[in-house]
Short mmCIF file of C-alpha atoms in Angstrom, two decimals:
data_model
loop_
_atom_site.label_atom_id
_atom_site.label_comp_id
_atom_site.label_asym_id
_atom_site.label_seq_id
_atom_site.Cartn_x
_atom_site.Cartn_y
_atom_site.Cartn_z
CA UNK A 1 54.10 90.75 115.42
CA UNK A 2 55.29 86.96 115.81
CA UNK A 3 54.93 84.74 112.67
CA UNK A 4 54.42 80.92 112.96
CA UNK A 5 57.25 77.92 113.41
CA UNK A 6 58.96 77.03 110.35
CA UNK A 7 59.22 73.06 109.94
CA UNK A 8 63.10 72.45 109.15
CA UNK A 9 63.70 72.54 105.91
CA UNK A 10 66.24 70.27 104.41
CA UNK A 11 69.88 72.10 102.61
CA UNK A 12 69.48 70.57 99.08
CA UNK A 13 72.77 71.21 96.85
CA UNK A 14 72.78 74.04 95.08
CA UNK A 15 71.81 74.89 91.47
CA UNK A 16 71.98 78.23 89.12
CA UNK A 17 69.30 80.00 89.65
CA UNK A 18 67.82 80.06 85.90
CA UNK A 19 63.66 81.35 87.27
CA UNK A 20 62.42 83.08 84.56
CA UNK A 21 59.23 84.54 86.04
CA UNK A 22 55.87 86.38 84.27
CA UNK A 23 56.26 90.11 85.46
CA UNK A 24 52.87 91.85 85.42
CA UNK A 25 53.76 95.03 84.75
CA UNK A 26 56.18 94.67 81.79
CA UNK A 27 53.81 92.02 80.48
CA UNK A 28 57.02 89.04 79.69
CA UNK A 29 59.03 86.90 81.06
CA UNK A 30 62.46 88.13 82.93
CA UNK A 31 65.17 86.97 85.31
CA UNK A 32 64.39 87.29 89.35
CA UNK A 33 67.03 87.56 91.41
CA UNK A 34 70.81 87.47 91.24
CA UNK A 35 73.37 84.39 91.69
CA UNK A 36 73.85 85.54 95.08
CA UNK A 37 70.95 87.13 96.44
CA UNK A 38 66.72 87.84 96.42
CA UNK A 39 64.23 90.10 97.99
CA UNK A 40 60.39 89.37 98.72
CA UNK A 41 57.71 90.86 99.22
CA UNK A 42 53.80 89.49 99.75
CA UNK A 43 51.02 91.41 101.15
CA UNK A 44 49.39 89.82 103.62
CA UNK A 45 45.81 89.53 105.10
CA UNK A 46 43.35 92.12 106.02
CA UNK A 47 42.57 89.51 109.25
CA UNK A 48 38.84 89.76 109.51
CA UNK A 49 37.76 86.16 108.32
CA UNK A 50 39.42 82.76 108.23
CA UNK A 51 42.26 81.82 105.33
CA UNK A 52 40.73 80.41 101.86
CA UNK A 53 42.02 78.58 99.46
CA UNK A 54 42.59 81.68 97.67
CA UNK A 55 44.65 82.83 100.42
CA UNK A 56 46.53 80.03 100.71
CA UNK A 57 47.10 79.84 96.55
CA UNK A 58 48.86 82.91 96.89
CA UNK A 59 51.42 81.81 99.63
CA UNK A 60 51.83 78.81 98.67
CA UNK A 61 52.85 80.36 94.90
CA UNK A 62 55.27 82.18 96.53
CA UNK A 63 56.44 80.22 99.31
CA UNK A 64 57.37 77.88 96.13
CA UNK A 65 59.09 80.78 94.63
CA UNK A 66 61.35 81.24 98.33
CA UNK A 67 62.06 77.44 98.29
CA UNK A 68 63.81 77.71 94.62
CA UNK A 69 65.75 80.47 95.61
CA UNK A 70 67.20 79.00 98.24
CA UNK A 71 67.81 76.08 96.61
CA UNK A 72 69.42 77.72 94.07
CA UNK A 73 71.78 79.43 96.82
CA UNK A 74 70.39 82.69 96.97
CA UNK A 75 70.34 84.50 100.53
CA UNK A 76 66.41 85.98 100.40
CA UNK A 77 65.02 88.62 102.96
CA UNK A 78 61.26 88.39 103.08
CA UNK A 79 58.92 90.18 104.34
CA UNK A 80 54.75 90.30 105.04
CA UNK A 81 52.37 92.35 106.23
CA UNK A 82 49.05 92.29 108.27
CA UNK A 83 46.59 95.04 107.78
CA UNK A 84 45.21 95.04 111.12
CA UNK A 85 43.50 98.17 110.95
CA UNK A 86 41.26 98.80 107.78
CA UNK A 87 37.56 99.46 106.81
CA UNK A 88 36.74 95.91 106.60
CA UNK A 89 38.47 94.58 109.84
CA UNK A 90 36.12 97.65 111.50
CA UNK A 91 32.77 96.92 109.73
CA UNK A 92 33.33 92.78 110.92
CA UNK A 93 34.12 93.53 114.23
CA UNK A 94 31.11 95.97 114.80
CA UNK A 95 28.52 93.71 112.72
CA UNK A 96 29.60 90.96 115.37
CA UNK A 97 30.15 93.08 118.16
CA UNK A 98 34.13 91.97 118.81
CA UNK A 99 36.38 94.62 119.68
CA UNK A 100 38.54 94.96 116.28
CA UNK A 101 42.03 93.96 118.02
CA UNK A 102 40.22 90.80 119.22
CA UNK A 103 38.98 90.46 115.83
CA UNK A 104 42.17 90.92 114.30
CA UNK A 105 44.27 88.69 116.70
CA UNK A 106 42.10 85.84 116.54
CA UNK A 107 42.17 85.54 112.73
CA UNK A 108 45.99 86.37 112.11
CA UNK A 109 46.16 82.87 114.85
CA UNK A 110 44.34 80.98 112.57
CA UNK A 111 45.96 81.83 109.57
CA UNK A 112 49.42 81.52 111.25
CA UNK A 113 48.02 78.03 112.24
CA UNK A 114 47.02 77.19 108.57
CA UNK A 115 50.18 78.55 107.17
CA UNK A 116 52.18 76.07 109.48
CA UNK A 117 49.71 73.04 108.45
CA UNK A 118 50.47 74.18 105.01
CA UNK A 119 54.33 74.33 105.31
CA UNK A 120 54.93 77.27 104.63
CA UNK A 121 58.02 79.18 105.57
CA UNK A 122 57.55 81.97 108.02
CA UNK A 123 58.88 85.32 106.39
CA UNK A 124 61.92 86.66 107.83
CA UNK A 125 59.46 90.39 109.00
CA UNK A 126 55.93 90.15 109.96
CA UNK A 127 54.29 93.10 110.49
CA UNK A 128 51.31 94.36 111.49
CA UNK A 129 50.02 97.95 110.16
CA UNK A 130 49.23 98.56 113.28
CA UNK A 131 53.25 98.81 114.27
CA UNK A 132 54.38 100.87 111.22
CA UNK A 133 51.89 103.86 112.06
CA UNK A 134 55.24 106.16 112.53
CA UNK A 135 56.85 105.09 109.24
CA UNK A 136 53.45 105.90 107.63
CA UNK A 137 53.59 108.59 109.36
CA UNK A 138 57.10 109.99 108.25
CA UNK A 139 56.18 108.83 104.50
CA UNK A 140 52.99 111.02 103.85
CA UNK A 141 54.84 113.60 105.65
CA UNK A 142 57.21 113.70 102.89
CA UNK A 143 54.75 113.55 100.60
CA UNK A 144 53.32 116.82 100.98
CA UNK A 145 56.47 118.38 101.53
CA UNK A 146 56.92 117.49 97.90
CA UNK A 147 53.39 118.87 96.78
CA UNK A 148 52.49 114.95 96.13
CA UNK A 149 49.84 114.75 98.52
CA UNK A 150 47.21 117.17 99.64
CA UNK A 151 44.29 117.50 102.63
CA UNK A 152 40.70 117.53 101.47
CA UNK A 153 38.31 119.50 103.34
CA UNK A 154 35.16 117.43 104.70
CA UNK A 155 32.18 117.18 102.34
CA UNK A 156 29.53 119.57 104.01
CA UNK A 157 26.90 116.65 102.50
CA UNK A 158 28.38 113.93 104.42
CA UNK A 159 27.70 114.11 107.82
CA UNK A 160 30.75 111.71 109.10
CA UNK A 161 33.38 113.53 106.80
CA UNK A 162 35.74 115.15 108.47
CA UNK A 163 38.51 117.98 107.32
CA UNK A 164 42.29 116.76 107.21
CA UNK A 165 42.38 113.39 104.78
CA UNK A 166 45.71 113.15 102.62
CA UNK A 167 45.20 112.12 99.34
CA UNK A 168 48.01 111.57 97.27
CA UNK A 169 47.83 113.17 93.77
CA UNK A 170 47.98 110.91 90.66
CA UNK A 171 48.67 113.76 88.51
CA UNK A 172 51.37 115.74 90.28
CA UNK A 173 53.29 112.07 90.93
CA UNK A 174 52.95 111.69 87.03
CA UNK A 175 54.60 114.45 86.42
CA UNK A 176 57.09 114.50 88.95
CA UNK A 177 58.48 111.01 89.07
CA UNK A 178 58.81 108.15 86.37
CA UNK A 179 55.94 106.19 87.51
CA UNK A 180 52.44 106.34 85.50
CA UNK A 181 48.98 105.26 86.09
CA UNK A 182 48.82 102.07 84.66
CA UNK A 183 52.30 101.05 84.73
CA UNK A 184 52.27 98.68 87.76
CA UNK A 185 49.07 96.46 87.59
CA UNK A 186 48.73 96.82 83.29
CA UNK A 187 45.24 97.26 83.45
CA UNK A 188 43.38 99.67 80.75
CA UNK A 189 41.62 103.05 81.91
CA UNK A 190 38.57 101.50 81.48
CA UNK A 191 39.40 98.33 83.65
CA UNK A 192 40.66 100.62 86.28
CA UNK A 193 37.80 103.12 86.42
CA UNK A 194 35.74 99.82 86.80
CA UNK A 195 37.32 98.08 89.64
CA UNK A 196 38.62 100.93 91.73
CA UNK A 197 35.69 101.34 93.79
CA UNK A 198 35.20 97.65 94.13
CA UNK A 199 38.50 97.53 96.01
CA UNK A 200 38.31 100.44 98.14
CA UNK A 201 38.47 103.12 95.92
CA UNK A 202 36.42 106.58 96.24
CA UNK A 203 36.73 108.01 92.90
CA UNK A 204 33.66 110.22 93.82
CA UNK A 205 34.75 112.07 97.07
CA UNK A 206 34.19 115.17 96.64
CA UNK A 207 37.52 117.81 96.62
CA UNK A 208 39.53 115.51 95.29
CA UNK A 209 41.81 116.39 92.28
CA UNK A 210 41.92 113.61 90.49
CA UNK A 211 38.87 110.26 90.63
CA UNK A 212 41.86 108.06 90.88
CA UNK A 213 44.08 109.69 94.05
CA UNK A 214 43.90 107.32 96.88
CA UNK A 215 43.96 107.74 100.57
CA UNK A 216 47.32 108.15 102.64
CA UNK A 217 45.83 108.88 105.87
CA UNK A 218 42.58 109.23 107.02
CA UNK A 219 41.88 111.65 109.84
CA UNK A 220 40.43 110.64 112.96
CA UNK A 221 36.30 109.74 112.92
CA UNK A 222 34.39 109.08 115.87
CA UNK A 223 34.30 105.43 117.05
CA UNK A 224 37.34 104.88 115.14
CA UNK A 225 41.22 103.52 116.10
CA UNK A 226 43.24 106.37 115.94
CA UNK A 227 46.74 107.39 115.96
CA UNK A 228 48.90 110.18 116.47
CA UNK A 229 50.01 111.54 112.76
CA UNK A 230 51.92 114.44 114.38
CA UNK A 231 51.58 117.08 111.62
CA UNK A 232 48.88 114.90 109.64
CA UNK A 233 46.47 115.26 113.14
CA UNK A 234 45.44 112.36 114.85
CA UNK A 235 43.98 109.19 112.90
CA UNK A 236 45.10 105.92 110.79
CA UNK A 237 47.14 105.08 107.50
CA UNK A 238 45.53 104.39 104.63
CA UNK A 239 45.67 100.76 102.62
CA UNK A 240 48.62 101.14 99.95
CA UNK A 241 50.84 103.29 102.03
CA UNK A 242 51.52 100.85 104.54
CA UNK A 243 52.97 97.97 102.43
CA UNK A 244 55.52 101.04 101.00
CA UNK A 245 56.60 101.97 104.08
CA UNK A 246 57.31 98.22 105.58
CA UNK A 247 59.20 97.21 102.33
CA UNK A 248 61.05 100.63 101.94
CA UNK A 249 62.50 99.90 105.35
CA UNK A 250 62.90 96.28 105.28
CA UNK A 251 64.47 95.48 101.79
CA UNK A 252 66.20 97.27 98.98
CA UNK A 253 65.23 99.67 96.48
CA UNK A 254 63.87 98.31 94.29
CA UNK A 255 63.27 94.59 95.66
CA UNK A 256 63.45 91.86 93.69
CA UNK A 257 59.67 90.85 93.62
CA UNK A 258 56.43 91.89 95.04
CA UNK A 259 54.00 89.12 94.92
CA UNK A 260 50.05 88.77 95.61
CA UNK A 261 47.13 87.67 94.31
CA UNK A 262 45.55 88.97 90.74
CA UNK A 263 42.85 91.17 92.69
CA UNK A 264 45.94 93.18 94.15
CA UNK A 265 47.22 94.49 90.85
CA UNK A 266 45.25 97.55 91.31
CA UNK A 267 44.97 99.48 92.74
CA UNK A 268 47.02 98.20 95.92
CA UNK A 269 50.24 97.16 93.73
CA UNK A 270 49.77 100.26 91.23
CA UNK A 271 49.59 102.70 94.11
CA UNK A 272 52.12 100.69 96.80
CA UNK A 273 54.72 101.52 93.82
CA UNK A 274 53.48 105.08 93.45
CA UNK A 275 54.30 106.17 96.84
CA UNK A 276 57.42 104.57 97.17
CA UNK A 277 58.60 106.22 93.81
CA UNK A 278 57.34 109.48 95.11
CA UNK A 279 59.22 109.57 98.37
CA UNK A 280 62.85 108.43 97.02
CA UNK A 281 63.04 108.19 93.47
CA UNK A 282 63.17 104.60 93.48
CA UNK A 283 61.04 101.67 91.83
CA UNK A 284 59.20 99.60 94.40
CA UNK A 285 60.03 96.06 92.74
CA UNK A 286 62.12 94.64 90.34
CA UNK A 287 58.67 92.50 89.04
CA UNK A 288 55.44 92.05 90.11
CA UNK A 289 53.77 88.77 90.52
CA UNK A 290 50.54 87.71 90.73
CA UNK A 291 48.99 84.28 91.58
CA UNK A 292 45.67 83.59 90.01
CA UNK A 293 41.93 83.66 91.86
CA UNK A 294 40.71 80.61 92.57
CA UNK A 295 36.78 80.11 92.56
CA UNK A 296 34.02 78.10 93.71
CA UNK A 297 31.56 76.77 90.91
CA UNK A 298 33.38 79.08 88.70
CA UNK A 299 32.59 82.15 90.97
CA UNK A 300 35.78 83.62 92.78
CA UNK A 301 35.91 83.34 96.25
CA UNK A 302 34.89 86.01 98.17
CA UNK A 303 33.93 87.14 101.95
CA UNK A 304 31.39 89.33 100.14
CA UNK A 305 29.73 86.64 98.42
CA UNK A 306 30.21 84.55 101.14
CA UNK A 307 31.42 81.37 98.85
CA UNK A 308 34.47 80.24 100.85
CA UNK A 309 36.22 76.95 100.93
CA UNK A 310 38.54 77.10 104.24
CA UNK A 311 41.54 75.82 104.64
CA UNK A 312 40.44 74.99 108.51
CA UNK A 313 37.49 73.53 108.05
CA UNK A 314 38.81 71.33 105.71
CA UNK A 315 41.45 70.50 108.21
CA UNK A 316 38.76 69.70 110.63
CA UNK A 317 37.21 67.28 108.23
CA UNK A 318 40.27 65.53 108.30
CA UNK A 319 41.76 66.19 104.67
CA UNK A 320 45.70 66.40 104.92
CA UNK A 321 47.51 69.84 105.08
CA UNK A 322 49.55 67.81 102.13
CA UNK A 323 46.85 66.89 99.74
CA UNK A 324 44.96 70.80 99.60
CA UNK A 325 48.85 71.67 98.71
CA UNK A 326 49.30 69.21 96.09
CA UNK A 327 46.04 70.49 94.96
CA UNK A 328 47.50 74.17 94.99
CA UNK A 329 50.51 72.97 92.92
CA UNK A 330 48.75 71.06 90.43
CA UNK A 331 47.50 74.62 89.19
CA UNK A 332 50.18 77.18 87.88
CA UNK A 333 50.29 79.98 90.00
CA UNK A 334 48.96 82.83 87.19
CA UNK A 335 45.53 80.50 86.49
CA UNK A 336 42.36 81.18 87.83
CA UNK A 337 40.53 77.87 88.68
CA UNK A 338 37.53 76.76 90.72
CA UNK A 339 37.75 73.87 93.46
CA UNK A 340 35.88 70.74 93.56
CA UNK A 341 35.45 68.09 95.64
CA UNK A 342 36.50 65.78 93.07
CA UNK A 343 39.54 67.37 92.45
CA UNK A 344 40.72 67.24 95.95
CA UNK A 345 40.19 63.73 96.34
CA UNK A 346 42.54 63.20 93.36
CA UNK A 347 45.47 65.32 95.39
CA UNK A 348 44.86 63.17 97.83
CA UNK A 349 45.17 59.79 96.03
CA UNK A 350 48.15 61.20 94.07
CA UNK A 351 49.69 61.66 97.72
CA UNK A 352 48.95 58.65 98.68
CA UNK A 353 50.73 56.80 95.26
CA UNK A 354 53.91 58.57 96.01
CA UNK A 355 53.71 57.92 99.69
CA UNK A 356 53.99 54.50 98.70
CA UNK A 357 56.69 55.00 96.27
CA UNK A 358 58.66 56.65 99.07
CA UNK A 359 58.83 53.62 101.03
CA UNK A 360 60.34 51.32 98.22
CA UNK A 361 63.76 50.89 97.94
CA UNK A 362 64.34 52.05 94.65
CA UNK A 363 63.24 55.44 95.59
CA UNK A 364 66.20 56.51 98.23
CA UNK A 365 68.26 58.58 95.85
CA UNK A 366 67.01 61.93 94.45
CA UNK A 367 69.46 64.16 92.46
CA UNK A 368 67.77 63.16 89.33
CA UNK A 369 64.19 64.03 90.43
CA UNK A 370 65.76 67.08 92.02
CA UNK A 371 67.43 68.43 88.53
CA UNK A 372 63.67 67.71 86.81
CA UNK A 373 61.99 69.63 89.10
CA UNK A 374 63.84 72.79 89.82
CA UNK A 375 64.21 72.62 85.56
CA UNK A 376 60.39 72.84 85.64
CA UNK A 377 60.21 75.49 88.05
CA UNK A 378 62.65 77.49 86.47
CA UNK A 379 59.96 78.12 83.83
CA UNK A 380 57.78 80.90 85.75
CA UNK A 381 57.58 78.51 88.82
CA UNK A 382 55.73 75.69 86.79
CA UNK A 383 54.26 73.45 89.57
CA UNK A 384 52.31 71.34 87.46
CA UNK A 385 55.03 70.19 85.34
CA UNK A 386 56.68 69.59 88.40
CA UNK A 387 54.09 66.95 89.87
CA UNK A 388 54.51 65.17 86.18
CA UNK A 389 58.00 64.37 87.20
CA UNK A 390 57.10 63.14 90.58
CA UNK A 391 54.32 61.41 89.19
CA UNK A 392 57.03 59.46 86.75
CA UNK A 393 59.70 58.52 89.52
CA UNK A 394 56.37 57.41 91.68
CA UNK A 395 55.31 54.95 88.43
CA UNK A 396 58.65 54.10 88.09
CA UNK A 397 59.30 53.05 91.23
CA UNK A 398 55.99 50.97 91.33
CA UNK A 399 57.39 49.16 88.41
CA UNK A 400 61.00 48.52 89.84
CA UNK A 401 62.76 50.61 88.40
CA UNK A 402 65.72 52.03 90.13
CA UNK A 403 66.40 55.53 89.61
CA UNK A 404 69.69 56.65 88.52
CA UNK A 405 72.10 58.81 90.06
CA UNK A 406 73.07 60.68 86.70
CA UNK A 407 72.93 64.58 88.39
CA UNK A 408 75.00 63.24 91.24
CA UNK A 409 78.12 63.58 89.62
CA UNK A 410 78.82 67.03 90.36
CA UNK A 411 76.83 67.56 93.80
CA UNK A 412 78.70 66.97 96.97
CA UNK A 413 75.82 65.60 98.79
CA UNK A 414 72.76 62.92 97.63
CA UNK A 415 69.23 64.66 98.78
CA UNK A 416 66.73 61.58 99.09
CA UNK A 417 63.59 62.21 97.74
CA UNK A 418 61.56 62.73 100.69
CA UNK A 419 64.13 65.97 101.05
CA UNK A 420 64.10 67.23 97.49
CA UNK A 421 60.15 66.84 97.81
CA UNK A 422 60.21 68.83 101.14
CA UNK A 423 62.88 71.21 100.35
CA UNK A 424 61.74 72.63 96.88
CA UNK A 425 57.77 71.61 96.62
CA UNK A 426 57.12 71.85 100.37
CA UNK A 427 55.42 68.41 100.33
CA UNK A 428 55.94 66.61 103.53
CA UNK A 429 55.17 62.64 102.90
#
């Protein structure tokens, strides 16, 4: 699957990687990445709507987390999916009567198209579930071989079951491998048992072991997109499986960080990590981040609910891709928050105040700015802090002040501002 143009972005001297970042499942703070080199992970979109700010929290969180990496000289492999077969994609495209690959195709454009607008940087692999059906494939193989996944035999009350779905057993992967329910996303029993069906869980499907074992592949239905699973008999992956198989094949084991947003956590994070420890032995991730849902008069945003702000139609209004991602960064990336209207006309005026700083003389030399801001992201990617430091060169400049060259000493090149603000924040004045 093609990804979207990546904007150059400008080769700022290096600095030592110090990111301490918040790791979800350990519940503290720990190192990510080496001197020398990182690993990434994000899940990507289930493509059946347009990209939301909440989307577009969530890559820009951890496109900001790729920028200080390289920055701080790391080499970083990163990878994203598209789940371009799934339940949801399906029920759209038949409530609207699209074929689902139309569906799908037409709303990975867009978001590649926002993601662009947005600067982003394109991930090194992006692929579509759709591609990976034979590593799936291979994968849940495996799995029964080892006795961690089973078929269930169609519920004779449910006319559209079907014999031959794999689930993968919670309990037998408990026992077998170092990974636990609960480990991954650090959400209690109760928690779990809550939002599990919410997201695509079926803790009451009948012949099942265990409420909490999730779908590897789900034989072929009527009316359906199906694939041929060899053994397995025709039919599609399931949801968690996928993002295991493209990361066990595309970065180490473990990588350094799997990202997404909060909602992610579990079960998709909890059970990603299950099957890849099942299969090799291995951990997933290193850590497991997760950027914050962001709302709409303090509801999340949701397709269900229908409560969307999109990052195209404000585009089409004529707001600047800049301004909705200084709004993004003047949130840390673990906070839920709610947009307003008001709020995004203050990103936009704080753009426009260090636009204007930009084009004063004082403000051509940046290695001081540059050593503020990678300090504040160093603290678990701490954007806001970040924007206080821009928004202190900008006043300084406005009074005349010229700004020192004090962290030049020791760097063999001078980034301007307009590249440190590019290169590590992704703003583009």
């Amino acid at each position: 699957m093609r990804s979207w143009p990546t904007t150059d972005i400008p080769q700022l001297p290096v600095l030592p990687n110090a990111l301490r970042i918040w790791d979800t499942a350990s519940g503290a703070l720990q190192p990510a990445g080496t001197q020398q080199e990182a690993s990434l992970y994000v899940c990507g979109i289930t493509p059946y709507d347009a990209t939301h700010l909440g989307h577009a929290n969530t890559y820009v969180s951890f496109d900001l987390l790729l920028r200080y990496w390289r920055a701080s000289g790391l080499k970083v492999s990163y990878v994203q999916n598209v789940t371009d077969v799934d339940d949801p994609l399906l029920e759209r495209a038949e409530a609207t009567g699209v074929d689902w690959r139309e569906l799908a195709e037409s709303q990975t454009d867009l978001f590649r198209a926002d993601m662009e607008a947005l600067n982003v940087i394109a991930p090194d692999h992006y692929l579509g579930a759709t591609e990976t059906v034979d590593w799936v494939v291979d994968a849940v193989s495996t799995l029964i071989d080892k006795g961690v996944a089973y078929r269930v035999p169609a519920d004779p009350k449910d006319d559209l079951s079907v014999d031959g779905d794999v689930y993968f057993s919670v309990d037998t992967a408990e026992a077998q491998t170092s990974w636990t329910l609960g480990s991954v996303g650090g959400l209690s029993l109760e928690d779990m048992t809550e939002v599990f069906p919410e997201r695509g869980g079926d803790p009451q499907r009948p012949g099942k072991r265990n409420p909490f074992d999730p779908l590897l592949w789900r034989a072929a239905r009527e009316g359906e997109p199906v694939w041929d699973g060899g053994q397995l008999g025709p039919g599609r992956p399931g949801w968690h499986i996928e993002c295991s198989c493209i990361a066990r094949r595309l970065l180490p084991a473990p990588f350094s960080v799997q990202g997404g947003g909060a909602d992610l956590r579990f079960p998709h994070h909890e059970f990603s990590a299950a099957h890849a420890t099942a299969v090799d032995g291995k951990p997933l991730a290193e850590a497991f981040l997760h950027a914050g849902m962001v709302g709409l008069d303090g509801v999340k945003m949701s397709k269900s609910l229908g409560n969307l702000v999109l990052v195209s139609q404000l585009r089409r209004r004529g707001v600047e891709p800049v301004a909705i991602r200084a709004l993004l960064l003047s949130h840390h990336y673990r906070t839920d928050w709610s947009f307003t209207e008001e709020e995004l006309g203050q990103a936009q005026a704080r753009v426009e105040g260090w636009r204007s700083a930009l084009g004063q003389p004082a403000a051509a030399q940046g290695s001081a700015l540059y050593a503020q801001l990678h300090d504040a992201l160093s603290d678990d990617l701490n954007a806001p802090a970040a924007l206080l430091h821009v928004d202190a060169w900008a006043e300084r400049v406005h009074n005349g002040e010229t700004e020192g060259d004090a962290a030049a000493s020791d760097q063999t090149v001078e980034p301007t501002v307009a590249e440190v603000l590019n290169g590590l924040l992704g703003l583009v004045l």
